[in-house]
Coordinates of C-alpha atoms and ligand atoms in Angstrom, one line a residue:
M1 CA 29.4 16.0 72.3
K2 CA 27.3 14.8 73.5
V3 CA 26.9 16.0 77.9
T4 CA 24.7 14.0 80.1
V5 CA 22.4 15.7 82.4
T6 CA 25.0 14.3 85.7
Q7 CA 27.5 16.4 83.7
I8 CA 25.3 19.6 83.4
F9 CA 24.5 19.5 86.8
L10 CA 28.7 18.5 87.9
L11 CA 29.3 21.7 86.3
L12 CA 25.9 23.9 87.4
L13 CA 27.8 23.1 91.1
L14 CA 31.0 24.0 90.2
S15 CA 30.6 27.0 88.8
L16 CA 28.0 28.1 92.7
V17 CA 30.9 26.7 94.2
H18 CA 33.3 28.8 92.8
S19 CA 30.7 32.1 92.2
F20 CA 30.4 32.1 96.8
A21 CA 33.8 31.5 97.7
E22 CA 34.5 33.8 95.2
Q23 CA 32.2 36.0 97.6
R24 CA 33.9 34.6 100.5
S25 CA 37.1 36.4 99.1
N26 CA 36.2 39.6 98.1
E27 CA 34.8 39.8 101.7
E28 CA 37.2 38.7 103.9
E29 CA 39.6 41.3 101.6
E30 CA 42.5 42.2 104.4
V31 CA 42.3 45.8 103.8
E32 CA 45.3 48.4 104.4
R33 CA 45.5 52.0 104.3
S34 CA 47.5 52.0 101.2
Q35 CA 45.1 51.2 99.1
F36 CA 43.9 54.1 99.1
P37 CA 44.7 56.8 96.8
S38 CA 48.2 59.6 98.8
G39 CA 45.6 62.6 100.4
F40 CA 42.0 60.4 100.9
L41 CA 40.5 61.7 103.9
F42 CA 39.7 59.4 106.2
G43 CA 37.7 59.9 109.0
A44 CA 34.3 59.7 111.7
A45 CA 31.4 63.0 111.5
T46 CA 29.1 64.3 114.0
S47 CA 26.0 66.6 113.6
S48 CA 24.9 69.3 116.3
Y49 CA 21.5 68.0 117.4
Q50 CA 23.3 64.1 117.9
I51 CA 26.0 65.6 119.8
E52 CA 26.3 69.3 121.3
G53 CA 22.9 70.0 123.5
A54 CA 23.3 72.8 125.3
V55 CA 20.0 73.0 124.6
L56 CA 19.8 76.9 125.1
E57 CA 22.6 78.1 126.1
D58 CA 24.4 81.4 125.1
G59 CA 21.9 83.2 122.2
K60 CA 20.9 79.8 120.6
S61 CA 17.0 79.3 120.2
P62 CA 14.4 76.5 120.1
N63 CA 14.5 74.0 117.0
N64 CA 12.3 71.6 115.0
W65 CA 14.0 68.6 117.2
D66 CA 14.5 70.3 120.3
V67 CA 10.3 71.2 120.1
F68 CA 9.9 67.6 118.9
C69 CA 11.6 65.5 121.0
H70 CA 9.6 67.2 123.2
I71 CA 6.4 65.9 122.0
P72 CA 5.7 62.4 123.6
G73 CA 5.6 59.5 122.2
G74 CA 7.8 60.8 119.7
I75 CA 11.8 59.6 120.2
K76 CA 11.9 56.2 121.9
N77 CA 12.3 56.1 125.5
G78 CA 10.9 59.4 126.2
D79 CA 15.5 61.1 125.0
T80 CA 15.8 64.1 124.0
G81 CA 18.2 66.1 122.8
D82 CA 19.2 68.2 125.4
I83 CA 22.0 67.8 126.7
A84 CA 23.4 65.1 123.8
D85 CA 26.7 64.7 124.2
D86 CA 28.1 67.7 125.9
H87 CA 29.7 68.6 123.4
Y88 CA 29.1 72.2 122.9
H89 CA 31.5 72.0 127.2
Q90 CA 33.1 68.4 125.9
F91 CA 34.2 69.3 122.3
L92 CA 38.5 69.8 122.8
E93 CA 38.7 67.0 125.4
D94 CA 36.8 65.6 122.1
I95 CA 39.0 67.1 119.6
E96 CA 41.7 64.6 121.4
I97 CA 40.4 61.3 121.1
I98 CA 39.6 62.7 117.5
H99 CA 43.3 63.1 117.1
S100 CA 43.6 59.9 118.7
L101 CA 42.2 58.2 116.1
G102 CA 44.5 59.3 113.6
V103 CA 42.3 60.7 111.3
N104 CA 43.4 63.3 109.2
A105 CA 40.0 65.0 108.4
Y106 CA 36.6 65.3 110.6
R107 CA 32.4 66.0 109.7
F108 CA 30.8 67.8 111.6
S109 CA 27.9 70.1 111.4
I110 CA 26.8 73.5 111.8
S111 CA 23.5 74.0 114.6
W112 CA 21.0 76.6 112.6
S113 CA 19.8 78.2 115.4
R114 CA 23.1 78.5 117.6
V115 CA 24.5 80.7 114.6
L116 CA 21.3 82.5 113.1
P117 CA 18.5 81.7 116.3
R118 CA 15.9 83.5 114.6
G119 CA 16.6 83.3 111.1
R120 CA 17.1 86.0 108.0
L121 CA 14.9 87.8 110.9
G122 CA 17.7 88.9 114.2
E123 CA 21.0 89.2 114.3
V124 CA 24.3 86.6 113.7
N125 CA 25.2 85.4 117.3
P126 CA 28.8 86.1 118.0
K127 CA 28.9 83.1 120.7
G128 CA 27.4 80.2 118.3
V129 CA 29.8 81.8 115.7
M130 CA 32.9 81.7 118.5
F131 CA 31.6 78.0 119.2
Y132 CA 31.8 77.0 115.8
S133 CA 35.6 78.9 115.2
K134 CA 36.9 77.7 117.8
I135 CA 36.0 74.2 117.1
I136 CA 37.7 74.4 113.1
D137 CA 40.8 77.4 114.7
N138 CA 41.4 73.0 117.5
L139 CA 41.5 71.0 114.3
L140 CA 43.9 72.5 112.5
L141 CA 46.2 73.2 114.9
K142 CA 46.7 69.2 114.6
G143 CA 47.0 68.7 111.1
I144 CA 42.4 67.7 111.3
E145 CA 40.7 69.0 108.0
P146 CA 37.0 70.3 109.2
Y147 CA 35.0 69.2 106.1
V148 CA 31.8 70.8 106.6
T149 CA 27.9 70.5 107.0
I150 CA 26.0 73.2 106.3
Y151 CA 22.5 71.8 107.9
H152 CA 21.9 68.5 109.4
H153 CA 18.4 67.8 110.4
D154 CA 18.3 70.1 112.7
H155 CA 16.8 75.1 112.2
P156 CA 14.9 76.6 113.8
Q157 CA 11.2 76.2 115.3
E158 CA 11.0 79.8 114.5
L159 CA 10.8 79.2 110.7
E160 CA 9.4 75.9 110.7
E161 CA 5.9 78.5 112.8
R162 CA 7.0 81.6 110.4
F163 CA 5.6 79.9 107.1
G164 CA 7.2 75.5 107.2
A165 CA 10.3 75.8 107.3
W166 CA 11.0 73.4 103.4
L167 CA 7.0 73.4 102.2
S168 CA 8.0 76.5 102.0
P169 CA 9.9 78.7 99.2
L170 CA 10.9 80.9 102.1
M171 CA 13.1 78.6 103.2
Q172 CA 15.8 79.0 99.7
E173 CA 16.6 82.2 100.9
E174 CA 17.1 81.3 105.1
F175 CA 19.5 79.0 104.6
V176 CA 21.3 81.2 101.7
H177 CA 20.9 83.3 104.3
F178 CA 22.5 80.8 106.5
A179 CA 25.2 79.4 104.6
E180 CA 26.4 82.8 103.6
T181 CA 26.5 83.2 106.9
C182 CA 29.2 80.1 107.1
F183 CA 31.0 80.5 104.0
E184 CA 32.1 84.7 105.8
N185 CA 32.2 83.4 109.4
F186 CA 34.5 80.5 108.5
G187 CA 35.2 80.0 105.0
D188 CA 38.3 81.5 105.1
R189 CA 39.4 77.9 107.0
V190 CA 36.5 75.2 105.8
K191 CA 37.7 73.4 102.7
Y192 CA 35.7 71.0 102.7
W193 CA 31.3 72.5 103.1
T194 CA 28.4 70.2 102.0
T195 CA 24.8 71.8 101.9
I196 CA 22.4 69.5 103.3
N197 CA 22.3 65.9 104.7
E198 CA 20.8 64.1 103.3
P199 CA 17.2 65.6 100.9
N200 CA 16.3 62.6 99.9
L201 CA 16.2 61.0 103.5
L202 CA 14.9 64.1 105.6
A203 CA 11.7 64.2 102.8
E204 CA 10.7 60.1 103.0
M205 CA 11.2 60.9 106.5
A206 CA 9.9 63.5 108.1
Y207 CA 7.1 64.0 105.1
L208 CA 6.5 60.7 103.7
W209 CA 6.6 58.8 107.4
G210 CA 6.0 61.4 108.6
R211 CA 8.8 60.6 112.1
Y212 CA 11.0 63.9 111.6
P213 CA 9.5 67.0 112.5
P214 CA 7.4 68.5 111.8
A215 CA 5.6 64.7 111.1
H216 CA 4.0 65.5 107.7
C217 CA 2.2 62.3 106.9
S218 CA -1.2 60.7 105.5
A219 CA -2.3 57.0 104.7
P220 CA -1.7 53.8 103.0
F221 CA 2.1 55.5 104.6
G222 CA 1.0 56.9 108.6
N223 CA -1.3 58.7 110.7
C224 CA -0.6 62.4 111.4
S225 CA -2.3 65.1 112.1
S226 CA -1.7 66.6 108.2
G227 CA 0.1 66.0 105.6
N228 CA 0.6 64.4 101.3
S229 CA 2.9 62.1 102.1
D230 CA 1.9 61.5 97.5
T231 CA 3.5 64.8 97.4
E232 CA 5.0 67.2 100.3
P233 CA 8.2 64.8 99.9
L234 CA 8.7 66.5 96.5
F235 CA 7.6 69.4 97.3
V236 CA 10.5 70.3 100.4
L237 CA 12.8 67.9 98.5
H238 CA 13.0 70.4 95.4
N239 CA 13.0 73.5 98.3
M240 CA 16.5 71.8 99.8
L241 CA 17.8 71.0 96.2
L242 CA 17.2 75.0 94.5
S243 CA 18.3 75.8 98.9
H244 CA 22.1 73.7 98.3
A245 CA 22.7 75.2 94.1
K246 CA 21.2 78.9 95.2
A247 CA 24.4 78.5 98.2
A248 CA 26.3 76.7 96.1
N249 CA 25.8 79.5 93.3
I250 CA 27.4 82.3 96.7
Y251 CA 30.0 80.5 97.4
R252 CA 31.7 80.5 94.0
H253 CA 30.8 84.1 93.4
K254 CA 31.9 85.5 96.3
Y255 CA 33.8 82.9 98.0
Q256 CA 35.9 80.2 95.8
L257 CA 38.6 82.2 94.4
K258 CA 39.2 83.6 97.5
Q259 CA 38.9 81.4 100.3
G260 CA 39.9 78.1 97.4
G261 CA 37.7 76.0 98.9
F262 CA 35.1 73.0 97.6
I263 CA 31.5 72.3 98.0
G264 CA 28.9 69.9 97.6
I265 CA 25.7 67.5 98.4
I266 CA 25.0 65.1 100.5
A267 CA 23.0 61.7 99.2
N268 CA 21.5 59.2 101.3
T269 CA 22.1 55.9 99.4
L270 CA 20.8 52.6 99.7
M271 CA 22.7 50.1 97.3
C272 CA 19.1 47.8 96.1
E273 CA 19.1 43.8 94.7
P274 CA 16.3 42.2 93.3
L275 CA 13.3 40.6 95.6
R276 CA 12.4 37.5 92.5
D277 CA 15.3 36.8 90.2
I278 CA 12.9 38.5 87.3
E279 CA 13.2 41.6 84.8
L280 CA 10.0 42.2 86.7
D281 CA 12.2 43.4 89.6
R282 CA 14.6 44.6 88.4
E283 CA 13.0 46.4 86.5
A284 CA 11.8 47.6 90.4
A285 CA 15.5 47.4 91.7
K286 CA 16.9 50.3 89.0
R287 CA 13.2 52.6 89.7
A288 CA 14.4 52.4 93.1
L289 CA 17.5 53.9 92.7
A290 CA 16.3 56.3 90.4
F291 CA 13.4 57.3 92.7
Y292 CA 15.8 58.0 95.7
I293 CA 18.7 58.4 94.9
A294 CA 18.3 59.8 90.9
W295 CA 15.5 62.6 93.0
M296 CA 18.4 64.4 94.6
L297 CA 21.5 64.1 91.3
D298 CA 20.1 63.9 88.8
P299 CA 18.9 67.3 89.1
L300 CA 22.3 68.9 90.2
V301 CA 23.6 66.4 87.6
F302 CA 21.8 67.6 84.2
G303 CA 18.9 70.0 85.3
D304 CA 15.7 67.9 86.1
Y305 CA 14.5 64.6 87.7
P306 CA 15.4 61.7 86.3
P307 CA 13.0 60.2 83.1
E308 CA 12.0 57.6 85.4
M309 CA 10.2 60.2 88.0
R310 CA 8.5 62.7 85.0
Q311 CA 7.1 59.7 83.3
Y312 CA 4.7 58.1 86.9
H313 CA 4.6 61.4 88.0
G314 CA 3.4 63.7 85.6
N315 CA 3.1 66.7 86.1
G316 CA 2.4 65.9 89.5
L317 CA 6.8 66.3 90.1
P318 CA 7.4 70.8 89.7
R319 CA 9.5 72.0 87.5
F320 CA 12.9 74.2 87.2
T321 CA 13.3 77.3 85.0
S322 CA 15.9 77.7 83.1
E323 CA 17.5 80.8 85.5
E324 CA 17.2 76.8 88.5
T325 CA 18.1 74.5 86.3
K326 CA 21.2 76.9 85.3
L327 CA 22.5 77.2 89.7
L328 CA 22.1 73.6 90.0
T329 CA 24.1 72.4 87.1
Q330 CA 26.3 74.2 88.4
S331 CA 26.4 73.4 92.0
L332 CA 28.7 70.6 92.5
D333 CA 32.7 70.4 92.7
F334 CA 31.9 66.5 94.2
I335 CA 29.6 64.2 95.8
G336 CA 28.8 62.3 99.5
I337 CA 27.3 59.4 100.0
N338 CA 26.2 58.0 102.9
H339 CA 25.5 54.4 102.6
Y340 CA 25.5 51.6 105.6
T341 CA 23.1 49.0 103.5
S342 CA 21.2 47.2 101.2
L343 CA 17.7 46.6 100.8
Y344 CA 15.2 44.2 98.3
A345 CA 13.4 45.5 95.1
K346 CA 9.9 43.6 94.7
D347 CA 8.0 45.3 91.4
C348 CA 4.5 46.4 91.5
I349 CA 3.1 48.2 88.8
H350 CA 2.6 44.5 87.3
S351 CA 2.5 42.6 90.6
T352 CA 0.5 42.1 93.9
C353 CA 2.4 44.5 96.7
S354 CA 1.4 46.2 100.1
S355 CA 0.1 49.7 100.3
D356 CA 2.5 51.3 100.5
G357 CA 4.5 50.2 98.0
D358 CA 2.4 50.5 95.6
R359 CA 2.2 54.0 95.0
A360 CA 4.6 56.5 92.7
I361 CA 6.5 58.4 95.2
Q362 CA 7.6 55.3 96.1
G363 CA 8.3 54.2 92.1
F364 CA 5.9 51.7 92.1
V365 CA 8.1 49.1 93.8
Y366 CA 8.3 47.6 97.9
L367 CA 11.1 47.3 99.8
T368 CA 12.1 45.0 102.2
G369 CA 15.3 43.1 103.6
E370 CA 13.6 39.7 103.9
R371 CA 14.0 37.6 101.3
D372 CA 11.0 33.8 102.4
G373 CA 12.3 35.6 106.2
V374 CA 15.7 35.7 105.3
P375 CA 17.7 38.8 105.7
I376 CA 20.0 39.9 103.2
G377 CA 22.9 40.6 105.0
E378 CA 23.5 39.4 109.3
R379 CA 21.0 41.9 110.9
T380 CA 22.0 45.2 113.3
G381 CA 20.4 47.9 115.8
M382 CA 18.5 49.2 112.7
R383 CA 16.2 47.7 111.6
R384 CA 16.5 48.2 108.4
F385 CA 20.1 48.9 108.1
F386 CA 21.8 44.8 106.9
I387 CA 25.8 44.6 106.8
V388 CA 26.3 43.8 102.7
P389 CA 29.2 45.3 102.1
R390 CA 29.6 44.8 98.8
G391 CA 26.3 47.1 98.6
M392 CA 29.3 50.0 99.1
E393 CA 31.6 48.2 95.7
K394 CA 27.4 49.1 93.8
I395 CA 26.5 52.0 94.8
I396 CA 29.9 53.9 93.9
E397 CA 30.2 51.8 91.1
Y398 CA 26.5 53.6 90.0
V399 CA 27.3 56.4 90.8
K400 CA 29.8 55.7 89.5
E401 CA 28.8 54.8 86.1
R402 CA 25.7 58.2 86.3
Y403 CA 27.6 61.1 87.0
N404 CA 30.6 61.0 84.7
N405 CA 32.8 59.4 87.9
M406 CA 32.4 63.7 89.5
P407 CA 34.8 62.9 93.3
M408 CA 33.8 61.7 95.6
F409 CA 33.5 60.8 99.6
V410 CA 31.8 58.2 102.0
T411 CA 30.7 60.9 103.8
E412 CA 29.2 58.2 106.3
N413 CA 29.4 54.3 106.7
G414 CA 28.2 52.8 109.8
Y415 CA 27.5 50.3 112.1
S416 CA 24.7 50.0 114.9
P417 CA 24.8 46.6 116.7
P418 CA 21.5 45.2 118.0
E419 CA 20.1 46.2 121.4
K420 CA 20.1 43.8 124.2
Q421 CA 19.0 43.7 127.9
D422 CA 21.2 45.3 130.4
E423 CA 24.1 45.6 128.4
Q424 CA 27.3 46.9 130.2
E425 CA 30.0 49.7 129.1
E426 CA 32.8 45.6 128.9
D427 CA 30.2 44.3 127.1
L428 CA 30.0 47.7 124.0
V429 CA 33.7 48.4 124.3
Q430 CA 34.4 44.9 123.0
D431 CA 32.8 45.8 119.4
A432 CA 34.6 43.3 116.5
K433 CA 31.9 43.6 114.9
R434 CA 32.2 46.9 114.1
I435 CA 35.5 47.1 112.9
E436 CA 34.5 43.6 110.7
F437 CA 31.8 45.7 109.2
H438 CA 33.9 48.4 108.4
K439 CA 37.0 46.2 107.1
A440 CA 34.0 44.4 104.4
Y441 CA 33.3 47.8 104.0
L442 CA 36.3 49.1 102.9
A443 CA 38.0 46.2 101.0
A444 CA 34.3 46.8 98.8
L445 CA 35.3 50.5 98.7
A446 CA 38.9 50.1 97.6
R447 CA 37.8 48.1 94.9
A448 CA 35.2 50.5 93.6
I449 CA 38.7 52.9 93.8
R450 CA 40.6 49.7 91.8
N451 CA 37.8 49.9 89.3
G452 CA 39.1 54.2 88.4
A453 CA 35.5 55.2 91.0
D454 CA 37.3 58.7 92.1
V455 CA 36.5 57.9 95.9
R456 CA 38.2 61.0 98.0
G457 CA 37.6 59.9 100.9
Y458 CA 35.9 58.4 104.2
F459 CA 34.2 59.3 107.4
I460 CA 32.5 56.0 109.7
W461 CA 29.5 57.6 111.5
S462 CA 29.6 58.1 114.4
L463 CA 32.8 59.2 116.6
M464 CA 30.8 58.2 119.9
D465 CA 28.1 56.9 121.0
N466 CA 25.1 59.9 120.2
F467 CA 21.3 60.5 119.7
E468 CA 21.0 58.6 116.9
W469 CA 16.9 60.7 116.1
V470 CA 14.4 58.5 116.5
Y471 CA 15.4 55.6 118.1
G472 CA 17.1 57.4 121.0
Y473 CA 20.9 56.9 122.5
N474 CA 20.7 52.8 122.9
T475 CA 21.5 52.8 119.5
R476 CA 24.7 53.1 119.1
F477 CA 27.1 54.0 116.1
G478 CA 29.9 55.0 118.0
L479 CA 34.3 54.1 118.1
Y480 CA 33.2 55.7 121.6
Y481 CA 30.9 54.0 124.0
V482 CA 29.1 57.1 125.9
D483 CA 28.5 56.4 128.9
R484 CA 25.3 58.5 129.7
Q485 CA 24.3 58.7 133.6
T486 CA 28.9 60.8 133.0
L487 CA 28.9 60.9 129.6
R488 CA 32.6 59.8 130.1
R489 CA 34.0 59.2 126.3
T490 CA 36.0 55.8 125.9
P491 CA 36.7 54.1 123.2
K492 CA 36.4 51.1 122.2
L493 CA 38.3 47.9 120.0
S494 CA 36.9 50.0 117.0
A495 CA 38.1 53.1 118.0
R496 CA 41.8 50.8 118.7
W497 CA 41.5 49.7 115.2
Y498 CA 40.6 52.6 113.3
A499 CA 43.5 54.0 114.7
N500 CA 46.7 51.2 114.2
F501 CA 44.8 51.0 110.6
L502 CA 45.7 54.4 110.0
T503 CA 49.1 54.7 111.5
N504 CA 49.9 51.6 109.1
S505 CA 50.4 53.9 106.2
G506 CA 53.0 56.8 105.7
H507 CA 50.3 59.4 103.9
N508 CA 48.4 60.9 106.9
H509 CA 48.7 64.0 106.8
V510 CA 46.7 67.0 106.2
E511 CA 49.5 68.6 104.4
N512 CA 48.3 66.0 101.5
A513 CA 45.0 66.7 101.7
I514 CA 44.9 71.0 102.1
P515 CA 48.2 71.8 100.0
G516 CA 49.8 75.1 102.0
S517 CA 46.7 74.6 105.2
F518 CA 50.3 75.0 107.4
K519 CA 50.0 79.3 106.5
I520 CA 47.5 79.7 108.4
K521 CA 49.1 78.2 111.5
D522 CA 49.4 81.3 112.9
A523 CA 47.2 83.6 112.1
I524 CA 45.3 80.7 114.3
L525 CA 47.7 80.6 116.8
T526 CA 46.9 85.0 117.6
R527 CA 43.5 84.5 117.1
L528 CA 42.6 81.2 120.3
K529 CA 45.4 83.7 122.0
T530 CA 42.8 86.4 121.9
Q531 CA 40.0 85.0 122.2
K532 CA 41.9 83.9 125.4
A533 CA 42.3 87.0 126.9
E534 CA 39.4 88.2 126.1
M535 CA 36.9 85.6 127.9
Ligands
FCB1 C1 22.1 59.0 108.6 C2 21.7 60.3 109.3 C3 23.0 60.5 110.8 C4 22.7 58.7 111.7 C5 23.0 57.9 110.5 C6 22.8 56.3 111.1 O1 21.3 58.8 107.6 O2 22.6 61.0 108.6 O3 22.9 61.8 111.6 O4 22.0 59.5 111.9 O5 22.2 58.2 109.5

């Protein structure tokens, strides 16, 4: 049979139309709670520094962010977390708004400098412990599972000054002490622990770009007063992995059996797509995932850094002893995944790149959000975040394949709108785009689960507008709007949508997530009563 050029052209056109239509329909797919397994955790997430405020109250010491925010020029508009959302004083009202969403889980983190103001050198601060204890108790009374991150970017400044915090192996013992303090004081009620939020992002932001404290970097990545962007991120991440492994080891041996919980870690994940339709960029996209995600997860599952990294870093990459390898590979019950965006990857081994992609620390990959001036997805309020729902499905698939389908939780996913001048509350609460975002990402997650991925929960970042690190308060990720003058919380349209999405289901109670957790209800009530009497 003879095929004419016109026929080939028509066939090509048809297949293009078909794949475009398929993509559209995937992304517009309606999503329902019932598409997720029973017992699935649906929650919202926050972190201590971003919401608590009460900067030096009740025995809390200054932490690295407290100090950093007061250095002029560090944070947009000179914002600080001194007051933040004043959650320290308003936590009971906040638990009410969490409850009104109808979620069965709430993810939050513990402020190290509130609980152990001087680290191992000082005492446990009873007021700090009491604060988190009350949060946990009040959540459980409402049938909400506390999902606790031990460390989310903030540590006592003293550790920075004494020995350089994450740059030193001494930080490992400090972290283990902090983690154990948490297991001891809260582990009777907390069943989900994550040790460290995004070691990979922290290493990159604080020691490569120098944008988070302690602001270390070197050229071509930035102009900091100290640091070495080519090497420090590697040492810092190494110390964080060992800190995690040692804390998990203590949990396994002293607490897990008695307390019956689970322990994991959280990775920042971005999906990478080849910039150009060529093999070199397809390889670059894979390499970028290895140098960013597998960098922190391979050691925890296989006991060593990914082979791609060994190949390019040679002896520059730290080594684990066999004892450490053993600890690492026994340290995970699940993987937490923070996912927001996809980026394009361009090869820099054989192609010419701008200077920052041209380095081993970046895997010789240049990452960008645009191809020929066209963004990879709709833009958001974050310069490097674009709306690419299929990235969620792909990243879950990547983690599932690489790590033998270990249980996963999506511990963060969220949207902030591009900032507009003089925007008012009335506009910001009408957040139809955020609803669209979550529907599309949830539909992608549901597809990954249908494809066999063992995902057990999903947390929206964030419960309420908060201190978005170097971007300050004008970058708003919340389901609740927070007025910066009055600190009043107002549900956005998305909060109503989430509540609606969640109540249209029969599996929304915590009993499904943790059998027997209500047995401790009486104990909680008794404790809350005694605390009241003591006050
Ligand atoms: C993540 C952080 C979280 C928040 C979101 C937008 O990297 O874990 O605290 O800042 O980004």
